[in-house]
């Protein structure tokens, strides 16, 4: 439709958007990626598993883990380490393992029932009970 004598405007061809009230809104923040969260969690779990594996490997030869029949070697003062019985390091063999004994009980009577025992090794916290290993020399 045209009118004489005034400015000419084209006819609207589609719906006219409503006028905006107030200041313009910022665009919506992008959603955090669930994929990134899964990757971070997976890496964290792998690191925790690696640390636990390292601790296990580092402590599996501790004397407190020795069982009857294992061979051990003295590794410093008041410390024994589990070793392969076929090696020259294997100077002692565990003939008995006694649980829940104090350090004094270990020194006095824990290994008395085991006549083959030449040495006593106690592992635990001072003033509490611990593990006693009754040890016999291997002859090496």
PDB file of N, CA and C in Angstrom, residues 48-136:
ATOM      1  N   UNK A  48      45.753 -41.937  42.070  1.00  0.00           N
ATOM      2  CA  UNK A  48      45.548 -42.562  43.378  1.00  0.00           C
ATOM      3  C   UNK A  48      45.933 -44.039  43.318  1.00  0.00           C
ATOM      4  N   UNK A  49      45.522 -44.730  42.271  1.00  0.00           N
ATOM      5  CA  UNK A  49      45.868 -46.149  42.126  1.00  0.00           C
ATOM      6  C   UNK A  49      47.379 -46.330  42.009  1.00  0.00           C
ATOM      7  N   UNK A  50      48.054 -45.434  41.294  1.00  0.00           N
ATOM      8  CA  UNK A  50      49.507 -45.526  41.146  1.00  0.00           C
ATOM      9  C   UNK A  50      50.206 -45.325  42.485  1.00  0.00           C
ATOM     10  N   UNK A  51      49.740 -44.367  43.273  1.00  0.00           N
ATOM     11  CA  UNK A  51      50.342 -44.125  44.587  1.00  0.00           C
ATOM     12  C   UNK A  51      50.148 -45.339  45.487  1.00  0.00           C
ATOM     13  N   UNK A  52      48.951 -45.901  45.496  1.00  0.00           N
ATOM     14  CA  UNK A  52      48.691 -47.094  46.310  1.00  0.00           C
ATOM     15  C   UNK A  52      49.560 -48.274  45.866  1.00  0.00           C
ATOM     16  N   UNK A  53      49.745 -48.433  44.558  1.00  0.00           N
ATOM     17  CA  UNK A  53      50.592 -49.514  44.061  1.00  0.00           C
ATOM     18  C   UNK A  53      52.044 -49.315  44.493  1.00  0.00           C
ATOM     19  N   UNK A  54      52.520 -48.076  44.440  1.00  0.00           N
ATOM     20  CA  UNK A  54      53.889 -47.793  44.869  1.00  0.00           C
ATOM     21  C   UNK A  54      54.079 -48.079  46.355  1.00  0.00           C
ATOM     22  N   UNK A  55      53.106 -47.713  47.161  1.00  0.00           N
ATOM     23  CA  UNK A  55      53.185 -47.980  48.601  1.00  0.00           C
ATOM     24  C   UNK A  55      53.216 -49.481  48.842  1.00  0.00           C
ATOM     25  N   UNK A  56      52.380 -50.221  48.136  1.00  0.00           N
ATOM     26  CA  UNK A  56      52.348 -51.673  48.307  1.00  0.00           C
ATOM     27  C   UNK A  56      53.689 -52.289  47.925  1.00  0.00           C
ATOM     28  N   UNK A  57      54.249 -51.873  46.790  1.00  0.00           N
ATOM     29  CA  UNK A  57      55.533 -52.420  46.347  1.00  0.00           C
ATOM     30  C   UNK A  57      56.634 -52.065  47.337  1.00  0.00           C
ATOM     31  N   UNK A  58      56.602 -50.847  47.851  1.00  0.00           N
ATOM     32  CA  UNK A  58      57.653 -50.394  48.769  1.00  0.00           C
ATOM     33  C   UNK A  58      57.583 -51.091  50.126  1.00  0.00           C
ATOM     34  N   UNK A  59      56.391 -51.503  50.559  1.00  0.00           N
ATOM     35  CA  UNK A  59      56.263 -52.069  51.909  1.00  0.00           C
ATOM     36  C   UNK A  59      56.070 -53.582  51.934  1.00  0.00           C
ATOM     37  N   UNK A  60      55.953 -54.229  50.810  1.00  0.00           N
ATOM     38  CA  UNK A  60      55.667 -55.670  50.836  1.00  0.00           C
ATOM     39  C   UNK A  60      56.821 -56.487  51.394  1.00  0.00           C
ATOM     40  N   UNK A  61      58.042 -55.951  51.376  1.00  0.00           N
ATOM     41  CA  UNK A  61      59.174 -56.704  51.910  1.00  0.00           C
ATOM     42  C   UNK A  61      59.498 -56.313  53.348  1.00  0.00           C
ATOM     43  N   UNK A  62      58.647 -55.509  53.982  1.00  0.00           N
ATOM     44  CA  UNK A  62      58.859 -55.159  55.386  1.00  0.00           C
ATOM     45  C   UNK A  62      58.753 -56.402  56.254  1.00  0.00           C
ATOM     46  N   UNK A  63      59.540 -56.426  57.311  1.00  0.00           N
ATOM     47  CA  UNK A  63      59.542 -57.561  58.217  1.00  0.00           C
ATOM     48  C   UNK A  63      58.192 -57.848  58.834  1.00  0.00           C
ATOM     49  N   UNK A  64      57.400 -56.822  59.078  1.00  0.00           N
ATOM     50  CA  UNK A  64      56.090 -57.042  59.709  1.00  0.00           C
ATOM     51  C   UNK A  64      55.160 -57.867  58.823  1.00  0.00           C
ATOM     52  N   UNK A  65      55.467 -57.984  57.542  1.00  0.00           N
ATOM     53  CA  UNK A  65      54.656 -58.776  56.623  1.00  0.00           C
ATOM     54  C   UNK A  65      55.163 -60.209  56.477  1.00  0.00           C
ATOM     55  N   UNK A  66      56.265 -60.543  57.138  1.00  0.00           N
ATOM     56  CA  UNK A  66      56.854 -61.883  57.017  1.00  0.00           C
ATOM     57  C   UNK A  66      55.947 -62.938  57.636  1.00  0.00           C
ATOM     58  N   UNK A  67      55.917 -64.078  56.995  1.00  0.00           N
ATOM     59  CA  UNK A  67      55.139 -65.224  57.465  1.00  0.00           C
ATOM     60  C   UNK A  67      56.103 -66.368  57.782  1.00  0.00           C
ATOM     61  N   UNK A  68      55.611 -67.375  58.473  1.00  0.00           N
ATOM     62  CA  UNK A  68      56.432 -68.543  58.807  1.00  0.00           C
ATOM     63  C   UNK A  68      56.945 -69.160  57.504  1.00  0.00           C
ATOM     64  N   UNK A  69      58.241 -69.411  57.468  1.00  0.00           N
ATOM     65  CA  UNK A  69      58.860 -69.987  56.276  1.00  0.00           C
ATOM     66  C   UNK A  69      59.567 -68.953  55.414  1.00  0.00           C
ATOM     67  N   UNK A  70      59.239 -67.664  55.577  1.00  0.00           N
ATOM     68  CA  UNK A  70      59.928 -66.619  54.825  1.00  0.00           C
ATOM     69  C   UNK A  70      61.346 -66.450  55.346  1.00  0.00           C
ATOM     70  N   UNK A  71      62.234 -66.039  54.467  1.00  0.00           N
ATOM     71  CA  UNK A  71      63.587 -65.705  54.869  1.00  0.00           C
ATOM     72  C   UNK A  71      63.695 -64.188  54.951  1.00  0.00           C
ATOM     73  N   UNK A  72      64.508 -63.740  55.892  1.00  0.00           N
ATOM     74  CA  UNK A  72      64.692 -62.300  56.088  1.00  0.00           C
ATOM     75  C   UNK A  72      66.178 -62.010  56.274  1.00  0.00           C
ATOM     76  N   UNK A  73      66.511 -60.743  56.155  1.00  0.00           N
ATOM     77  CA  UNK A  73      67.864 -60.292  56.436  1.00  0.00           C
ATOM     78  C   UNK A  73      67.762 -59.049  57.299  1.00  0.00           C
ATOM     79  N   UNK A  74      68.753 -58.881  58.148  1.00  0.00           N
ATOM     80  CA  UNK A  74      68.771 -57.675  58.973  1.00  0.00           C
ATOM     81  C   UNK A  74      69.151 -56.501  58.081  1.00  0.00           C
ATOM     82  N   UNK A  75      68.366 -55.471  58.167  1.00  0.00           N
ATOM     83  CA  UNK A  75      68.574 -54.303  57.315  1.00  0.00           C
ATOM     84  C   UNK A  75      68.577 -53.070  58.204  1.00  0.00           C
ATOM     85  N   UNK A  76      69.667 -52.876  58.917  1.00  0.00           N
ATOM     86  CA  UNK A  76      69.730 -51.760  59.852  1.00  0.00           C
ATOM     87  C   UNK A  76      69.331 -52.227  61.239  1.00  0.00           C
ATOM     88  N   UNK A  77      69.451 -51.310  62.171  1.00  0.00           N
ATOM     89  CA  UNK A  77      69.123 -51.637  63.550  1.00  0.00           C
ATOM     90  C   UNK A  77      67.614 -51.754  63.725  1.00  0.00           C
ATOM     91  N   UNK A  78      67.170 -52.852  64.307  1.00  0.00           N
ATOM     92  CA  UNK A  78      65.743 -53.094  64.584  1.00  0.00           C
ATOM     93  C   UNK A  78      64.885 -53.115  63.322  1.00  0.00           C
ATOM     94  N   UNK A  79      65.416 -53.675  62.258  1.00  0.00           N
ATOM     95  CA  UNK A  79      64.641 -53.748  61.026  1.00  0.00           C
ATOM     96  C   UNK A  79      65.062 -54.984  60.251  1.00  0.00           C
ATOM     97  N   UNK A  80      64.093 -55.750  59.774  1.00  0.00           N
ATOM     98  CA  UNK A  80      64.381 -56.882  58.897  1.00  0.00           C
ATOM     99  C   UNK A  80      63.597 -56.708  57.605  1.00  0.00           C
ATOM    100  N   UNK A  81      64.110 -57.334  56.571  1.00  0.00           N
ATOM    101  CA  UNK A  81      63.522 -57.216  55.243  1.00  0.00           C
ATOM    102  C   UNK A  81      63.356 -58.618  54.684  1.00  0.00           C
ATOM    103  N   UNK A  82      62.210 -58.896  54.071  1.00  0.00           N
ATOM    104  CA  UNK A  82      61.947 -60.197  53.462  1.00  0.00           C
ATOM    105  C   UNK A  82      62.804 -60.326  52.200  1.00  0.00           C
ATOM    106  N   UNK A  83      63.491 -61.480  52.074  1.00  0.00           N
ATOM    107  CA  UNK A  83      64.311 -61.745  50.894  1.00  0.00           C
ATOM    108  C   UNK A  83      64.027 -63.162  50.412  1.00  0.00           C
ATOM    109  N   UNK A  84      64.469 -63.464  49.205  1.00  0.00           N
ATOM    110  CA  UNK A  84      64.336 -64.802  48.642  1.00  0.00           C
ATOM    111  C   UNK A  84      65.275 -65.741  49.400  1.00  0.00           C
ATOM    112  N   UNK A  85      64.784 -66.899  49.790  1.00  0.00           N
ATOM    113  CA  UNK A  85      65.584 -67.842  50.584  1.00  0.00           C
ATOM    114  C   UNK A  85      66.794 -68.375  49.822  1.00  0.00           C
ATOM    115  N   UNK A  86      66.822 -68.263  48.504  1.00  0.00           N
ATOM    116  CA  UNK A  86      67.944 -68.757  47.712  1.00  0.00           C
ATOM    117  C   UNK A  86      69.100 -67.773  47.605  1.00  0.00           C
ATOM    118  N   UNK A  87      68.935 -66.562  48.108  1.00  0.00           N
ATOM    119  CA  UNK A  87      69.996 -65.561  47.995  1.00  0.00           C
ATOM    120  C   UNK A  87      70.923 -65.609  49.198  1.00  0.00           C
ATOM    121  N   UNK A  88      72.162 -65.139  49.035  1.00  0.00           N
ATOM    122  CA  UNK A  88      73.094 -65.097  50.163  1.00  0.00           C
ATOM    123  C   UNK A  88      72.646 -64.148  51.278  1.00  0.00           C
ATOM    124  N   UNK A  89      71.766 -63.202  50.956  1.00  0.00           N
ATOM    125  CA  UNK A  89      71.258 -62.259  51.969  1.00  0.00           C
ATOM    126  C   UNK A  89      70.381 -62.947  53.006  1.00  0.00           C
ATOM    127  N   UNK A  90      69.805 -64.084  52.648  1.00  0.00           N
ATOM    128  CA  UNK A  90      68.850 -64.785  53.513  1.00  0.00           C
ATOM    129  C   UNK A  90      69.592 -65.415  54.683  1.00  0.00           C
ATOM    130  N   UNK A  91      69.810 -64.644  55.727  1.00  0.00           N
ATOM    131  CA  UNK A  91      70.565 -65.134  56.886  1.00  0.00           C
ATOM    132  C   UNK A  91      69.662 -65.656  58.000  1.00  0.00           C
ATOM    133  N   UNK A  92      68.375 -65.303  57.956  1.00  0.00           N
ATOM    134  CA  UNK A  92      67.432 -65.725  58.996  1.00  0.00           C
ATOM    135  C   UNK A  92      66.158 -66.252  58.356  1.00  0.00           C
ATOM    136  N   UNK A  93      65.527 -67.208  59.057  1.00  0.00           N
ATOM    137  CA  UNK A  93      64.259 -67.758  58.583  1.00  0.00           C
ATOM    138  C   UNK A  93      63.227 -67.621  59.689  1.00  0.00           C
ATOM    139  N   UNK A  94      62.000 -67.262  59.323  1.00  0.00           N
ATOM    140  CA  UNK A  94      60.923 -67.100  60.297  1.00  0.00           C
ATOM    141  C   UNK A  94      60.404 -68.485  60.680  1.00  0.00           C
ATOM    142  N   UNK A  95      60.565 -68.836  61.973  1.00  0.00           N
ATOM    143  CA  UNK A  95      60.066 -70.127  62.455  1.00  0.00           C
ATOM    144  C   UNK A  95      58.724 -69.980  63.171  1.00  0.00           C
ATOM    145  N   UNK A  96      58.401 -68.743  63.570  1.00  0.00           N
ATOM    146  CA  UNK A  96      57.099 -68.498  64.202  1.00  0.00           C
ATOM    147  C   UNK A  96      56.763 -67.020  64.082  1.00  0.00           C
ATOM    148  N   UNK A  97      55.468 -66.761  64.038  1.00  0.00           N
ATOM    149  CA  UNK A  97      54.950 -65.389  64.023  1.00  0.00           C
ATOM    150  C   UNK A  97      53.911 -65.320  65.141  1.00  0.00           C
ATOM    151  N   UNK A  98      54.126 -64.422  66.089  1.00  0.00           N
ATOM    152  CA  UNK A  98      53.240 -64.302  67.241  1.00  0.00           C
ATOM    153  C   UNK A  98      52.648 -62.897  67.238  1.00  0.00           C
ATOM    154  N   UNK A  99      51.325 -62.809  67.257  1.00  0.00           N
ATOM    155  CA  UNK A  99      50.617 -61.519  67.204  1.00  0.00           C
ATOM    156  C   UNK A  99      50.326 -60.997  68.605  1.00  0.00           C
ATOM    157  N   UNK A 100      50.081 -59.714  68.691  1.00  0.00           N
ATOM    158  CA  UNK A 100      49.595 -59.043  69.907  1.00  0.00           C
ATOM    159  C   UNK A 100      50.477 -59.245  71.129  1.00  0.00           C
ATOM    160  N   UNK A 101      51.746 -58.972  70.978  1.00  0.00           N
ATOM    161  CA  UNK A 101      52.685 -59.029  72.098  1.00  0.00           C
ATOM    162  C   UNK A 101      53.361 -57.667  72.244  1.00  0.00           C
ATOM    163  N   UNK A 102      53.610 -57.289  73.492  1.00  0.00           N
ATOM    164  CA  UNK A 102      54.347 -56.046  73.726  1.00  0.00           C
ATOM    165  C   UNK A 102      55.824 -56.303  73.456  1.00  0.00           C
ATOM    166  N   UNK A 103      56.591 -55.240  73.410  1.00  0.00           N
ATOM    167  CA  UNK A 103      58.013 -55.378  73.161  1.00  0.00           C
ATOM    168  C   UNK A 103      58.698 -56.161  74.292  1.00  0.00           C
ATOM    169  N   UNK A 104      58.261 -55.937  75.520  1.00  0.00           N
ATOM    170  CA  UNK A 104      58.837 -56.650  76.661  1.00  0.00           C
ATOM    171  C   UNK A 104      58.486 -58.136  76.585  1.00  0.00           C
ATOM    172  N   UNK A 105      57.228 -58.459  76.269  1.00  0.00           N
ATOM    173  CA  UNK A 105      56.833 -59.865  76.119  1.00  0.00           C
ATOM    174  C   UNK A 105      57.639 -60.534  75.009  1.00  0.00           C
ATOM    175  N   UNK A 106      57.910 -59.788  73.944  1.00  0.00           N
ATOM    176  CA  UNK A 106      58.684 -60.341  72.833  1.00  0.00           C
ATOM    177  C   UNK A 106      60.084 -60.721  73.292  1.00  0.00           C
ATOM    178  N   UNK A 107      60.702 -59.864  74.077  1.00  0.00           N
ATOM    179  CA  UNK A 107      62.072 -60.112  74.525  1.00  0.00           C
ATOM    180  C   UNK A 107      62.143 -61.225  75.572  1.00  0.00           C
ATOM    181  N   UNK A 108      61.114 -61.354  76.390  1.00  0.00           N
ATOM    182  CA  UNK A 108      61.172 -62.308  77.505  1.00  0.00           C
ATOM    183  C   UNK A 108      60.673 -63.693  77.116  1.00  0.00           C
ATOM    184  N   UNK A 109      59.453 -63.776  76.534  1.00  0.00           N
ATOM    185  CA  UNK A 109      58.861 -65.109  76.447  1.00  0.00           C
ATOM    186  C   UNK A 109      58.139 -65.451  75.145  1.00  0.00           C
ATOM    187  N   UNK A 110      58.024 -64.568  74.217  1.00  0.00           N
ATOM    188  CA  UNK A 110      57.194 -64.844  73.034  1.00  0.00           C
ATOM    189  C   UNK A 110      57.722 -66.013  72.208  1.00  0.00           C
ATOM    190  N   UNK A 111      59.038 -66.180  72.143  1.00  0.00           N
ATOM    191  CA  UNK A 111      59.609 -67.240  71.308  1.00  0.00           C
ATOM    192  C   UNK A 111      60.093 -68.457  72.106  1.00  0.00           C
ATOM    193  N   UNK A 112      59.808 -68.500  73.393  1.00  0.00           N
ATOM    194  CA  UNK A 112      60.223 -69.635  74.233  1.00  0.00           C
ATOM    195  C   UNK A 112      59.697 -70.975  73.708  1.00  0.00           C
ATOM    196  N   UNK A 113      58.449 -71.054  73.216  1.00  0.00           N
ATOM    197  CA  UNK A 113      57.954 -72.348  72.715  1.00  0.00           C
ATOM    198  C   UNK A 113      58.642 -72.815  71.427  1.00  0.00           C
ATOM    199  N   UNK A 114      59.517 -72.012  70.856  1.00  0.00           N
ATOM    200  CA  UNK A 114      60.155 -72.349  69.577  1.00  0.00           C
ATOM    201  C   UNK A 114      61.665 -72.488  69.799  1.00  0.00           C
ATOM    202  N   UNK A 115      62.138 -73.700  70.116  1.00  0.00           N
ATOM    203  CA  UNK A 115      63.554 -73.891  70.460  1.00  0.00           C
ATOM    204  C   UNK A 115      64.512 -73.588  69.309  1.00  0.00           C
ATOM    205  N   UNK A 116      64.041 -73.624  68.069  1.00  0.00           N
ATOM    206  CA  UNK A 116      64.907 -73.319  66.926  1.00  0.00           C
ATOM    207  C   UNK A 116      65.199 -71.819  66.805  1.00  0.00           C
ATOM    208  N   UNK A 117      64.413 -70.986  67.489  1.00  0.00           N
ATOM    209  CA  UNK A 117      64.562 -69.532  67.352  1.00  0.00           C
ATOM    210  C   UNK A 117      65.847 -69.048  68.019  1.00  0.00           C
ATOM    211  N   UNK A 118      66.670 -68.360  67.228  1.00  0.00           N
ATOM    212  CA  UNK A 118      67.920 -67.771  67.726  1.00  0.00           C
ATOM    213  C   UNK A 118      67.765 -66.290  68.046  1.00  0.00           C
ATOM    214  N   UNK A 119      66.849 -65.646  67.340  1.00  0.00           N
ATOM    215  CA  UNK A 119      66.662 -64.203  67.498  1.00  0.00           C
ATOM    216  C   UNK A 119      65.176 -63.880  67.542  1.00  0.00           C
ATOM    217  N   UNK A 120      64.883 -62.707  68.089  1.00  0.00           N
ATOM    218  CA  UNK A 120      63.503 -62.219  68.178  1.00  0.00           C
ATOM    219  C   UNK A 120      63.449 -60.852  67.507  1.00  0.00           C
ATOM    220  N   UNK A 121      62.432 -60.677  66.681  1.00  0.00           N
ATOM    221  CA  UNK A 121      62.200 -59.371  66.060  1.00  0.00           C
ATOM    222  C   UNK A 121      60.791 -58.943  66.418  1.00  0.00           C
ATOM    223  N   UNK A 122      60.651 -57.734  66.954  1.00  0.00           N
ATOM    224  CA  UNK A 122      59.337 -57.193  67.318  1.00  0.00           C
ATOM    225  C   UNK A 122      59.070 -55.958  66.490  1.00  0.00           C
ATOM    226  N   UNK A 123      57.872 -55.842  65.955  1.00  0.00           N
ATOM    227  CA  UNK A 123      57.459 -54.674  65.168  1.00  0.00           C
ATOM    228  C   UNK A 123      56.162 -54.160  65.742  1.00  0.00           C
ATOM    229  N   UNK A 124      56.138 -52.885  66.121  1.00  0.00           N
ATOM    230  CA  UNK A 124      54.930 -52.268  66.654  1.00  0.00           C
ATOM    231  C   UNK A 124      55.224 -50.882  67.180  1.00  0.00           C
ATOM    232  N   UNK A 125      54.202 -50.260  67.762  1.00  0.00           N
ATOM    233  CA  UNK A 125      54.355 -48.930  68.354  1.00  0.00           C
ATOM    234  C   UNK A 125      54.768 -49.075  69.811  1.00  0.00           C
ATOM    235  N   UNK A 126      55.642 -48.196  70.223  1.00  0.00           N
ATOM    236  CA  UNK A 126      56.135 -48.193  71.602  1.00  0.00           C
ATOM    237  C   UNK A 126      54.956 -48.121  72.574  1.00  0.00           C
ATOM    238  N   UNK A 127      54.904 -49.034  73.549  1.00  0.00           N
ATOM    239  CA  UNK A 127      53.839 -49.034  74.539  1.00  0.00           C
ATOM    240  C   UNK A 127      52.575 -49.756  74.106  1.00  0.00           C
ATOM    241  N   UNK A 128      52.542 -50.290  72.900  1.00  0.00           N
ATOM    242  CA  UNK A 128      51.382 -51.024  72.393  1.00  0.00           C
ATOM    243  C   UNK A 128      51.813 -52.425  71.997  1.00  0.00           C
ATOM    244  N   UNK A 129      50.849 -53.226  71.564  1.00  0.00           N
ATOM    245  CA  UNK A 129      51.207 -54.571  71.113  1.00  0.00           C
ATOM    246  C   UNK A 129      51.623 -54.535  69.653  1.00  0.00           C
ATOM    247  N   UNK A 130      52.336 -55.570  69.265  1.00  0.00           N
ATOM    248  CA  UNK A 130      52.804 -55.662  67.891  1.00  0.00           C
ATOM    249  C   UNK A 130      52.998 -57.106  67.483  1.00  0.00           C
ATOM    250  N   UNK A 131      53.806 -57.304  66.447  1.00  0.00           N
ATOM    251  CA  UNK A 131      54.063 -58.619  65.880  1.00  0.00           C
ATOM    252  C   UNK A 131      55.467 -59.060  66.273  1.00  0.00           C
ATOM    253  N   UNK A 132      55.588 -60.322  66.677  1.00  0.00           N
ATOM    254  CA  UNK A 132      56.886 -60.895  67.021  1.00  0.00           C
ATOM    255  C   UNK A 132      57.233 -61.942  65.971  1.00  0.00           C
ATOM    256  N   UNK A 133      58.448 -61.854  65.448  1.00  0.00           N
ATOM    257  CA  UNK A 133      58.961 -62.881  64.553  1.00  0.00           C
ATOM    258  C   UNK A 133      60.055 -63.642  65.303  1.00  0.00           C
ATOM    259  N   UNK A 134      59.894 -64.932  65.395  1.00  0.00           N
ATOM    260  CA  UNK A 134      60.920 -65.791  65.998  1.00  0.00           C
ATOM    261  C   UNK A 134      61.784 -66.292  64.838  1.00  0.00           C
ATOM    262  N   UNK A 135      63.070 -65.976  64.882  1.00  0.00           N
ATOM    263  CA  UNK A 135      63.954 -66.188  63.740  1.00  0.00           C
ATOM    264  C   UNK A 135      65.043 -67.205  64.057  1.00  0.00           C
ATOM    265  N   UNK A 136      65.343 -68.055  63.080  1.00  0.00           N
ATOM    266  CA  UNK A 136      66.434 -69.025  63.198  1.00  0.00           C
ATOM    267  C   UNK A 136      67.464 -68.701  62.121  1.00  0.00           C
TER     268      UNK A 136
END
